[in-house]
Short mmCIF file of C-alpha atoms in Angstrom, two decimals:
data_model
loop_
_atom_site.label_atom_id
_atom_site.label_comp_id
_atom_site.label_asym_id
_atom_site.label_seq_id
_atom_site.Cartn_x
_atom_site.Cartn_y
_atom_site.Cartn_z
CA MET J 245 13.29 20.13 118.94
CA SER J 246 10.95 20.98 116.08
CA ARG J 247 9.08 23.90 114.64
CA GLU J 248 5.65 24.06 113.04
CA LEU J 249 4.70 24.62 109.42
CA ARG J 250 1.35 25.92 108.17
CA GLY J 251 -0.90 22.88 107.93
CA PRO J 252 -0.21 19.22 107.19
CA ASN J 253 2.90 18.12 105.30
CA GLU J 254 1.08 16.39 102.46
CA LYS J 255 4.31 15.82 100.50
CA LEU J 256 5.83 13.75 103.30
CA GLY J 257 2.64 11.74 103.72
CA THR J 258 2.45 11.03 99.99
CA VAL J 259 6.06 9.86 99.71
CA LEU J 260 5.73 7.67 102.82
CA ALA J 261 2.70 5.99 101.26
CA LEU J 262 4.60 5.54 97.98
CA ALA J 263 7.55 3.96 99.81
CA GLY J 264 5.25 1.77 101.91
CA ILE J 265 6.74 2.95 105.20
CA SER J 266 4.59 3.19 108.31
CA ASN J 267 5.00 5.94 110.89
CA ALA J 268 6.61 3.49 113.31
CA GLY J 269 8.83 2.16 110.53
CA LEU J 270 10.11 5.60 109.59
CA ALA J 271 10.81 6.48 113.24
CA ARG J 272 12.79 3.28 113.67
CA ARG J 273 14.80 3.86 110.48
CA VAL J 274 15.63 7.45 111.45
CA ASN J 275 16.73 6.40 114.95
CA ASP J 276 18.93 3.65 113.48
CA LEU J 277 20.57 6.02 110.99
CA GLY J 278 21.21 8.48 113.78
CA ALA J 279 22.79 5.76 115.94
CA GLN J 280 25.18 4.95 113.10
CA ARG J 281 26.40 8.55 113.38
CA GLY J 282 26.67 8.61 117.15
CA LEU J 283 23.32 10.37 117.66
CA THR J 284 20.80 9.27 120.29
CA LEU J 285 17.35 9.81 118.79
CA ARG J 286 14.07 8.67 120.31
CA TYR J 287 11.47 9.35 117.64
CA ASP J 288 8.35 7.18 117.60
CA LYS J 289 5.19 6.85 115.52
CA THR J 290 3.68 9.85 117.29
CA SER J 291 6.63 12.00 116.24
CA VAL J 292 6.12 11.03 112.61
CA ALA J 293 2.38 11.66 112.87
CA ARG J 294 3.15 15.22 114.00
CA TRP J 295 5.53 15.72 111.07
CA VAL J 296 2.82 14.63 108.63
CA SER J 297 -0.45 15.88 110.12
CA LYS J 298 0.72 19.05 111.87
CA GLY J 299 3.64 19.99 109.68
CA MET J 300 6.17 19.87 112.50
CA VAL J 301 9.76 20.09 111.20
CA PRO J 302 12.40 18.27 113.26
CA GLN J 303 15.65 20.16 113.71
CA GLY J 304 19.32 19.32 113.29
CA ALA J 305 20.19 16.22 111.27
CA ALA J 306 16.67 14.73 111.37
CA PRO J 307 15.34 16.08 108.01
CA HIS J 308 18.35 14.61 106.19
CA LEU J 309 17.97 11.32 108.04
CA ILE J 310 14.30 11.21 107.04
CA ALA J 311 15.26 11.76 103.41
CA ALA J 312 17.96 9.08 103.64
CA ALA J 313 15.60 6.54 105.24
CA ILE J 314 12.95 7.05 102.55
CA GLY J 315 15.56 7.11 99.80
CA ALA J 316 16.96 3.77 100.95
CA LYS J 317 13.50 2.21 100.63
CA LEU J 318 12.82 3.78 97.22
CA GLY J 319 16.31 3.03 95.94
CA ARG J 320 17.07 6.61 94.91
CA PRO J 321 18.10 9.92 96.47
CA VAL J 322 15.20 11.88 97.97
CA PRO J 323 15.73 15.68 98.09
CA LEU J 324 14.26 17.62 100.99
CA HIS J 325 11.84 19.56 98.81
CA GLU J 326 10.19 16.29 97.71
CA ILE J 327 9.18 15.55 101.30
CA GLY J 328 8.21 19.10 102.20
CA LEU J 329 11.28 19.79 104.34
CA ALA J 330 13.22 22.08 102.01
CA ASP J 331 12.88 24.97 104.44
CA ALA J 332 14.56 22.97 107.19
CA ASP J 333 18.10 24.04 107.97
CA PRO J 334 19.70 23.39 104.57
CA ALA J 335 22.77 21.20 104.18
CA PRO J 336 25.63 23.41 103.03
CA GLU J 337 26.68 22.88 99.43
CA VAL J 338 30.30 23.20 100.47
CA GLY J 339 32.56 20.69 98.79
CA LEU J 340 30.07 19.57 96.13
CA ALA J 341 31.20 21.95 93.38
CA PHE J 342 33.66 20.94 90.65
CA PRO J 343 34.64 24.36 89.25
CA ARG J 344 36.11 24.73 85.78
CA ASP J 345 38.34 27.62 86.90
CA VAL J 346 41.48 26.78 88.93
CA GLY J 347 41.06 29.77 91.22
CA GLU J 348 37.50 28.73 92.01
CA ALA J 349 38.75 25.19 92.63
CA VAL J 350 41.17 26.53 95.24
CA ARG J 351 38.36 28.47 96.87
CA ALA J 352 36.07 25.41 96.94
CA ALA J 353 38.72 23.17 98.51
CA THR J 354 39.91 25.64 101.15
CA GLU J 355 36.31 26.42 102.10
CA LEU J 356 35.76 22.72 102.76
CA TYR J 357 38.91 22.45 104.87
CA ARG J 358 37.95 25.41 107.06
CA LEU J 359 34.38 24.22 107.55
CA ASP J 360 35.45 20.75 108.64
CA LEU J 361 37.61 21.94 111.52
CA ALA J 362 35.02 24.52 112.53
CA GLY J 363 32.53 21.67 112.75
CA ARG J 364 34.85 19.55 114.85
CA ARG J 365 35.45 22.37 117.30
CA ALA J 366 31.76 23.12 117.62
CA GLY J 367 31.27 19.77 119.34
CA SER J 368 28.60 17.06 119.02
CA GLY J 369 29.57 16.15 115.48
CA GLY J 370 29.74 19.63 113.99
CA ILE J 371 28.96 20.18 110.34
CA TRP J 372 29.06 16.51 109.39
CA GLN J 373 26.33 15.73 111.89
CA SER J 374 24.07 18.28 110.20
CA LEU J 375 24.84 16.63 106.85
CA ALA J 376 23.95 13.15 108.11
CA GLY J 377 22.20 11.16 105.41
CA SER J 378 22.80 13.69 102.63
CA PHE J 379 25.00 11.39 100.50
CA ALA J 380 23.68 11.27 96.93
CA VAL J 381 25.55 9.29 94.29
CA SER J 382 24.16 11.65 91.63
CA ALA J 383 26.53 14.32 92.98
CA TYR J 384 29.39 12.40 91.31
CA ALA J 385 27.98 12.77 87.79
CA THR J 386 29.30 16.25 86.98
CA PRO J 387 32.77 15.78 88.54
CA ALA J 388 33.29 12.51 86.68
CA SER J 389 32.14 13.88 83.31
CA ARG J 390 34.18 17.09 83.60
CA TRP J 391 37.25 15.10 84.57
CA LEU J 392 36.79 12.75 81.61
CA ILE J 393 36.44 15.66 79.18
CA THR J 394 39.41 17.64 80.53
CA PRO J 395 41.65 15.71 82.94
CA ALA J 396 44.25 18.51 83.24
CA ASP J 397 44.21 22.32 83.50
CA SER J 398 46.36 24.20 81.02
CA SER J 399 48.20 26.17 83.71
CA VAL J 400 47.99 26.48 87.49
CA ALA J 401 50.64 29.14 88.10
CA ARG J 402 49.54 31.69 90.68
CA ASP J 403 51.28 35.05 90.81
CA ALA J 404 51.65 37.36 93.79
CA ALA J 405 48.76 39.60 92.74
CA VAL J 406 46.31 36.70 92.60
CA ALA J 407 47.58 35.39 95.92
CA GLU J 408 47.23 38.84 97.47
CA ALA J 409 43.64 39.08 96.24
CA ALA J 410 42.93 35.66 97.77
CA GLN J 411 44.41 36.91 101.03
CA GLY J 412 41.92 39.77 101.09
CA ALA J 413 39.05 37.43 100.26
CA HIS J 414 39.98 35.21 103.20
CA GLY J 415 40.11 37.88 105.83
CA GLY J 416 43.77 38.77 105.43
CA SER J 417 45.11 35.39 106.51
CA GLY J 418 45.10 33.13 103.50
CA GLY J 419 48.55 32.36 102.16
CA ALA J 420 50.14 35.47 103.67
CA VAL J 421 53.24 36.00 105.81
CA ASP J 422 54.77 38.93 107.68
CA ALA J 423 58.11 39.04 105.91
CA SER J 424 59.42 42.32 107.39
CA GLY J 425 58.22 42.20 110.98
CA THR J 426 56.33 45.46 110.46
CA GLY J 427 52.92 43.92 110.39
CA GLU J 428 52.68 44.12 106.60
CA VAL J 429 51.93 40.83 104.94
CA THR J 430 53.04 39.49 101.58
CA PRO J 431 51.78 36.45 99.68
CA LEU J 432 53.38 33.18 100.72
CA ARG J 433 55.89 31.86 98.18
CA VAL J 434 55.48 28.11 97.82
CA GLY J 435 58.47 25.94 96.99
CA HIS J 436 59.32 22.28 96.43
CA SER J 437 60.12 21.78 100.11
CA ASP J 438 56.56 22.76 101.05
CA VAL J 439 55.20 20.16 98.64
CA ALA J 440 57.57 17.52 100.03
CA LYS J 441 56.22 18.10 103.55
CA LEU J 442 52.66 17.52 102.38
CA ARG J 443 53.66 14.33 100.61
CA GLU J 444 55.38 13.13 103.76
CA ALA J 445 52.23 13.88 105.75
CA ALA J 446 50.19 11.87 103.24
CA SER J 447 52.59 8.95 103.52
CA ASP J 448 52.33 8.98 107.32
CA ALA J 449 48.54 9.21 107.15
CA ARG J 450 48.30 6.17 104.87
CA ARG J 451 50.21 4.11 107.43
CA TRP J 452 48.05 5.39 110.33
CA ASP J 453 44.86 4.61 108.46
CA SER J 454 45.85 1.05 107.55
CA LYS J 455 47.13 0.22 111.01
CA TYR J 456 44.70 2.03 113.32
CA GLY J 457 41.57 2.72 111.24
CA GLY J 458 40.04 5.93 109.93
CA GLY J 459 38.60 6.90 113.32
CA ASP J 460 41.88 6.83 115.24
CA TRP J 461 43.10 10.16 116.62
CA ARG J 462 46.15 10.01 114.33
CA SER J 463 43.91 9.80 111.28
CA SER J 464 41.76 12.67 112.52
CA MET J 465 44.80 14.93 112.16
CA VAL J 466 44.48 14.83 108.36
CA PRO J 467 41.65 17.42 108.14
CA GLU J 468 43.66 19.68 110.43
CA CYS J 469 46.70 19.27 108.19
CA LEU J 470 44.58 20.32 105.22
CA ARG J 471 43.33 23.42 107.01
CA VAL J 472 46.53 24.50 108.74
CA ASP J 473 49.19 23.43 106.23
CA ALA J 474 47.68 22.82 102.79
CA ALA J 475 45.12 25.64 102.56
CA PRO J 476 47.60 28.53 103.09
CA LEU J 477 49.88 26.99 100.45
CA LEU J 478 47.05 26.70 97.93
CA LEU J 479 46.29 30.39 98.52
CA GLY J 480 49.93 31.38 98.09
CA ALA J 481 52.03 32.16 95.00
CA TYR J 482 53.72 29.43 92.96
CA SER J 483 55.04 28.53 89.54
CA ASP J 484 53.23 26.08 87.30
CA GLU J 485 55.72 23.32 88.14
CA VAL J 486 55.47 23.80 91.90
CA GLY J 487 51.72 24.28 91.64
CA ARG J 488 51.26 20.93 89.92
CA GLY J 489 53.11 19.22 92.74
CA LEU J 490 51.19 21.18 95.36
CA PHE J 491 47.83 20.25 93.88
CA GLY J 492 48.89 16.61 93.63
CA ALA J 493 50.05 16.36 97.23
CA THR J 494 46.92 18.13 98.48
CA ALA J 495 44.75 15.85 96.34
CA GLU J 496 46.37 12.83 98.01
CA LEU J 497 45.66 14.23 101.47
CA THR J 498 42.11 15.17 100.52
CA ARG J 499 41.41 11.70 99.15
CA LEU J 500 42.79 10.25 102.38
CA ALA J 501 40.47 12.48 104.41
CA GLY J 502 37.61 11.15 102.31
CA TRP J 503 38.71 7.55 102.74
CA MET J 504 38.98 7.96 106.51
CA ALA J 505 35.52 9.55 106.63
CA PHE J 506 34.22 6.63 104.56
CA ASP J 507 35.81 4.16 106.98
CA THR J 508 34.13 5.84 109.96
CA GLY J 509 30.68 5.97 108.34
CA GLN J 510 30.68 9.70 107.50
CA GLN J 511 29.59 9.13 103.92
CA GLU J 512 28.48 12.71 103.34
CA ALA J 513 31.88 14.09 104.37
CA ALA J 514 33.69 11.47 102.30
CA GLN J 515 31.73 12.47 99.21
CA ARG J 516 32.74 16.11 99.49
CA TYR J 517 36.40 15.28 100.09
CA TYR J 518 36.43 12.94 97.09
CA ILE J 519 34.96 15.56 94.77
CA GLN J 520 37.56 18.13 95.82
CA ALA J 521 40.36 15.55 95.58
CA LEU J 522 39.36 14.80 91.98
CA ARG J 523 39.34 18.51 91.12
CA LEU J 524 42.79 18.97 92.67
CA ALA J 525 44.12 15.93 90.78
CA ARG J 526 42.94 17.58 87.56
CA ALA J 527 44.86 20.73 88.49
CA ALA J 528 47.90 18.55 89.18
CA ALA J 529 47.57 16.99 85.69
CA ASP J 530 47.92 13.66 87.50
CA VAL J 531 45.61 11.32 85.57
CA PRO J 532 46.44 8.14 87.54
CA LEU J 533 45.74 9.97 90.82
CA GLY J 534 42.43 11.19 89.41
CA GLY J 535 41.67 7.59 88.50
CA TYR J 536 42.47 6.55 92.07
CA VAL J 537 39.99 9.12 93.40
CA LEU J 538 37.35 7.83 90.98
CA ALA J 539 38.08 4.29 92.16
CA SER J 540 37.51 5.46 95.73
CA MET J 541 34.22 7.03 94.66
CA SER J 542 33.30 3.74 92.99
CA LEU J 543 33.97 1.73 96.14
CA GLN J 544 31.84 4.13 98.16
CA ALA J 545 28.97 4.02 95.67
CA THR J 546 29.13 0.21 95.60
CA TYR J 547 29.25 0.01 99.39
CA ARG J 548 26.20 2.28 99.60
CA GLY J 549 24.22 0.04 97.24
CA PHE J 550 24.66 1.98 93.98
CA ALA J 551 26.48 -0.77 92.09
CA ASP J 552 25.66 0.49 88.57
CA GLU J 553 27.10 3.89 89.38
CA GLY J 554 30.07 2.11 90.93
CA VAL J 555 30.72 0.40 87.59
CA ASP J 556 30.52 3.75 85.76
CA LEU J 557 33.00 5.43 88.11
CA ALA J 558 35.48 2.54 87.91
CA GLN J 559 35.26 2.52 84.12
CA ALA J 560 35.83 6.29 84.07
CA ALA J 561 39.05 5.68 86.01
CA LEU J 562 40.10 3.07 83.46
CA GLU J 563 39.17 5.02 80.34
CA ARG J 564 41.45 8.01 80.87
CA ASN J 565 44.36 5.89 82.12
CA ARG J 566 44.76 3.61 79.12
CA GLY J 567 48.38 3.95 78.02
CA LEU J 568 49.21 6.20 81.00
CA ALA J 569 48.96 4.23 84.22
CA THR J 570 51.26 1.40 85.23
CA ALA J 571 50.14 -2.23 85.00
CA ARG J 572 49.64 -2.44 88.76
CA THR J 573 47.49 0.69 88.73
CA MET J 574 45.33 -0.64 85.89
CA SER J 575 44.98 -3.91 87.80
CA PHE J 576 43.58 -2.10 90.80
CA PHE J 577 41.09 -0.14 88.69
CA ARG J 578 39.83 -3.37 87.09
CA LEU J 579 39.55 -4.93 90.55
CA VAL J 580 37.36 -2.05 91.73
CA GLU J 581 35.22 -2.51 88.62
CA ALA J 582 34.86 -6.20 89.50
CA ARG J 583 33.65 -5.28 92.99
CA ALA J 584 30.84 -3.19 91.49
CA HIS J 585 29.84 -5.85 88.95
CA ALA J 586 29.72 -8.46 91.71
CA LYS J 587 27.56 -6.28 93.95
CA ALA J 588 25.21 -5.83 90.97
CA GLY J 589 25.01 -9.62 90.66
CA ASP J 590 26.66 -9.74 87.21
CA ALA J 591 28.87 -12.83 87.52
CA VAL J 592 30.07 -12.75 83.90
CA ALA J 593 31.21 -9.12 84.00
CA ALA J 594 32.75 -9.55 87.46
CA GLY J 595 34.67 -12.62 86.31
CA ALA J 596 35.98 -10.83 83.23
CA ALA J 597 37.11 -7.83 85.29
CA LEU J 598 38.83 -10.09 87.84
CA LYS J 599 40.63 -11.97 85.07
CA ALA J 600 41.79 -8.66 83.56
CA ALA J 601 42.91 -7.39 87.00
CA GLU J 602 44.95 -10.53 87.58
CA GLY J 603 46.47 -10.29 84.11
CA TRP J 604 47.57 -6.69 84.66
CA LEU J 605 49.03 -7.63 88.04
CA GLU J 606 51.05 -10.46 86.50
CA ARG J 607 52.48 -7.98 83.99
CA SER J 608 53.65 -5.58 86.69
CA ARG J 609 57.32 -5.49 87.66
CA ASP J 610 59.18 -4.23 90.72
CA GLY J 611 60.95 -1.61 88.61
CA ASP J 612 57.72 -0.05 87.34
CA ALA J 613 57.08 3.61 88.18
CA ASP J 614 54.12 2.83 90.43
CA PRO J 615 52.75 5.80 92.41
CA SER J 616 53.53 5.87 96.13
CA TRP J 617 49.84 5.76 97.03
CA LEU J 618 49.56 2.28 95.48
CA GLY J 619 51.98 0.71 97.96
CA PHE J 620 49.17 -1.24 99.62
CA TYR J 621 48.28 -3.18 96.47
CA SER J 622 49.71 -6.66 96.04
CA TYR J 623 48.40 -10.11 95.20
CA ASP J 624 47.16 -10.38 98.80
CA ARG J 625 44.87 -7.41 98.26
CA PHE J 626 43.75 -8.76 94.90
CA ALA J 627 42.83 -12.07 96.53
CA ALA J 628 40.98 -10.32 99.37
CA ASP J 629 38.80 -8.30 97.00
CA ALA J 630 38.26 -11.31 94.73
CA ALA J 631 36.96 -13.15 97.81
CA GLU J 632 34.49 -10.32 98.48
CA CYS J 633 33.36 -10.44 94.86
CA TYR J 634 32.58 -14.13 95.15
CA ARG J 635 30.91 -13.57 98.51
CA ASP J 636 28.52 -11.14 96.81
CA LEU J 637 28.01 -13.69 94.02
CA LYS J 638 27.27 -16.39 96.63
CA ALA J 639 30.10 -18.69 95.56
CA PRO J 640 31.57 -19.93 98.88
CA ARG J 641 34.12 -22.29 97.31
CA GLN J 642 35.86 -19.44 95.49
CA VAL J 643 35.54 -17.23 98.59
CA ARG J 644 37.43 -19.81 100.65
CA GLN J 645 40.07 -20.25 97.95
CA PHE J 646 40.87 -16.55 97.63
CA THR J 647 40.52 -15.83 101.35
CA GLU J 648 43.14 -18.46 102.15
CA GLN J 649 45.50 -16.71 99.77
CA ALA J 650 44.63 -13.28 101.21
CA LEU J 651 45.33 -14.46 104.77
CA SER J 652 48.51 -16.35 103.92
CA ARG J 653 50.75 -13.45 104.92
CA PRO J 654 49.15 -11.26 107.59
CA THR J 655 51.13 -8.14 108.45
CA GLU J 656 51.01 -5.60 111.23
CA GLU J 657 51.01 -2.83 108.66
CA PHE J 658 47.54 -3.56 107.24
CA VAL J 659 45.64 -4.43 110.40
CA ARG J 660 42.21 -3.28 109.22
CA SER J 661 42.47 -5.23 105.97
CA HIS J 662 43.39 -8.35 107.93
CA GLY J 663 40.29 -7.95 110.09
CA LEU J 664 38.02 -7.53 107.07
CA ARG J 665 39.50 -10.62 105.45
CA LEU J 666 38.85 -12.66 108.57
CA VAL J 667 35.17 -11.69 108.51
CA VAL J 668 34.90 -12.67 104.84
CA SER J 669 36.57 -15.96 105.71
CA ALA J 670 34.05 -16.53 108.50
CA VAL J 671 31.14 -15.92 106.11
CA ALA J 672 32.59 -18.37 103.58
CA GLU J 673 33.01 -21.05 106.26
CA LEU J 674 29.47 -20.50 107.47
CA GLU J 675 28.01 -20.78 103.97
CA SER J 676 30.00 -23.99 103.52
CA GLY J 677 28.44 -25.44 106.65
CA ASN J 678 31.53 -25.15 108.88
CA LEU J 679 30.17 -23.43 111.99
CA ASP J 680 33.25 -24.11 114.12
CA ALA J 681 35.59 -22.59 111.54
CA ALA J 682 33.23 -19.64 111.04
CA CYS J 683 33.17 -18.85 114.77
CA ALA J 684 36.95 -19.25 115.03
CA ALA J 685 37.56 -16.79 112.18
CA GLY J 686 34.89 -14.48 113.59
CA THR J 687 36.57 -14.46 117.00
CA ARG J 688 39.90 -13.49 115.45
CA ALA J 689 38.14 -10.76 113.46
CA VAL J 690 36.58 -9.33 116.62
CA GLU J 691 40.01 -9.27 118.28
CA VAL J 692 41.34 -7.21 115.36
CA ALA J 693 38.29 -4.93 115.26
CA ASN J 694 38.74 -4.09 118.94
CA ARG J 695 42.26 -2.83 118.21
CA ILE J 696 41.28 -0.29 115.57
CA SER J 697 38.74 2.48 115.03
CA SER J 698 36.80 1.54 111.90
CA ALA J 699 33.02 1.67 111.54
CA ARG J 700 33.35 -0.31 108.33
CA THR J 701 35.03 -3.21 110.14
CA THR J 702 32.35 -3.08 112.83
CA GLU J 703 29.65 -3.30 110.14
CA TYR J 704 31.35 -6.39 108.70
CA VAL J 705 31.27 -7.99 112.15
CA ARG J 706 27.63 -6.97 112.59
CA ASP J 707 26.76 -8.59 109.25
CA LEU J 708 28.49 -11.82 110.34
CA LEU J 709 26.51 -11.92 113.58
CA HIS J 710 23.31 -11.37 111.61
CA ARG J 711 24.17 -14.38 109.45
CA LEU J 712 24.78 -16.42 112.61
CA GLU J 713 21.34 -15.65 114.08
CA PRO J 714 19.86 -19.03 113.01
CA TYR J 715 22.50 -20.65 115.24
CA GLY J 716 21.87 -18.29 118.15
CA ASP J 717 21.68 -21.00 120.83
CA GLU J 718 24.97 -22.64 119.89
CA PRO J 719 27.54 -22.05 122.67
CA ARG J 720 30.19 -21.00 120.12
CA VAL J 721 27.88 -18.38 118.64
CA VAL J 722 26.84 -17.13 122.08
CA GLU J 723 30.51 -16.74 123.03
CA LEU J 724 31.31 -14.87 119.81
CA ARG J 725 28.37 -12.53 120.35
CA GLU J 726 29.56 -11.77 123.88
CA ARG J 727 33.07 -11.05 122.64
CA ALA J 728 31.66 -8.65 120.05
CA ARG J 729 29.26 -6.87 122.42
CA PRO J 730 31.71 -4.13 123.56
CA LEU J 731 32.55 -3.42 119.93
CA LEU J 732 28.92 -3.13 118.83
CA VAL J 733 27.76 -0.90 121.69
CA ALA J 734 30.72 1.50 121.44
CA PRO J 735 30.05 4.75 119.54
CA ALA J 736 31.03 4.52 115.88
#
């Protein structure tokens, strides 16, 4: 569907010419971006001609996909107003704010939680479908700078009067209970046991995500937990001590929701969850957790092709944690920095960051007070990410060396990570001229990918197959492609 503007859309035509994209090229890019989000779009060069010459405005996710497609070619975010589509259905700003006030932070987070489930129940992708393509790394600038300036709120205590006011603002349901059975509601009193339940939910979710992927039905329960369990608690009444714990546990769950969205290709949802997770970590006065959220932002930015911003976000995580975080935590932050440097093609900086990450890891001890959310990080993970750094730096010998170490102890607990490592191993073997070994590792990776729900793992497999295209007639490559076919045609 589309609707008509008054006259040609000269802004869109001008930007298309600047980007060097033809009508057919834009249609193809928009269709491909839609397919990545489970949308079946059939735009062609005639569709684009109507957008430009007649001012037709496509509905739904299309305007944001158009902006994303052009932005990818230009190498920068493209706002809708720049291409004459600002009066298309606007993407909600929900989740993008990083309020200074704690009460406003609660409102921003709970608004995001409610909107997510409403979108899921609406069917056909809900709110995140309408936000498709709206990821902009520039949205991380204000959250990161405000967190660096003030990483902790002075007080987060919430008395009954404030909670009661929040109840009224949320239609009489937020953080309220019927204590007397008379129909009168009073603000919910939050205690340590409530916080413990949220932490337990976060622990369970981390295991689900690692073993089954971010798109598994178990992982999809995290947004519901935020809406049903965490939001009423945030809107309740609590002391400063309990509040700190509540904000920390909710920040963990919110970061997990972002990570799972990232793993399933919902970059725009992930970005909003990450921003709110960072704000909640600030309310929790948990600087290492805030650093972990920034590290997650960095990985996303790097994955999306914004390596310089990825370096900035990783270094922001490091800066505030000097003298606070454990050695293992600092090691992980330096490893994330190395990933960004490597993606940017800076071998010297990547090597220095990897050396520092390994040094911190060697200094860590079993008795250290490492946070529970860092349980995944060991030398195996360090080796796996080091291998990806050297893959980006086109150094296959080092890729093979570190991949062998990363694959030395496969576990059932980190299934997705094992699959990703196998793909990296296959790429290293291919670049070393070992086609048989590359296809063998690729086959094992496809077997793992078929067991989990992870768009990221599927993209790794897709990249491997693209690298194998020059050997397309080889029986081993043909067999691998056939094994991967069900995975690649399944909805992400």
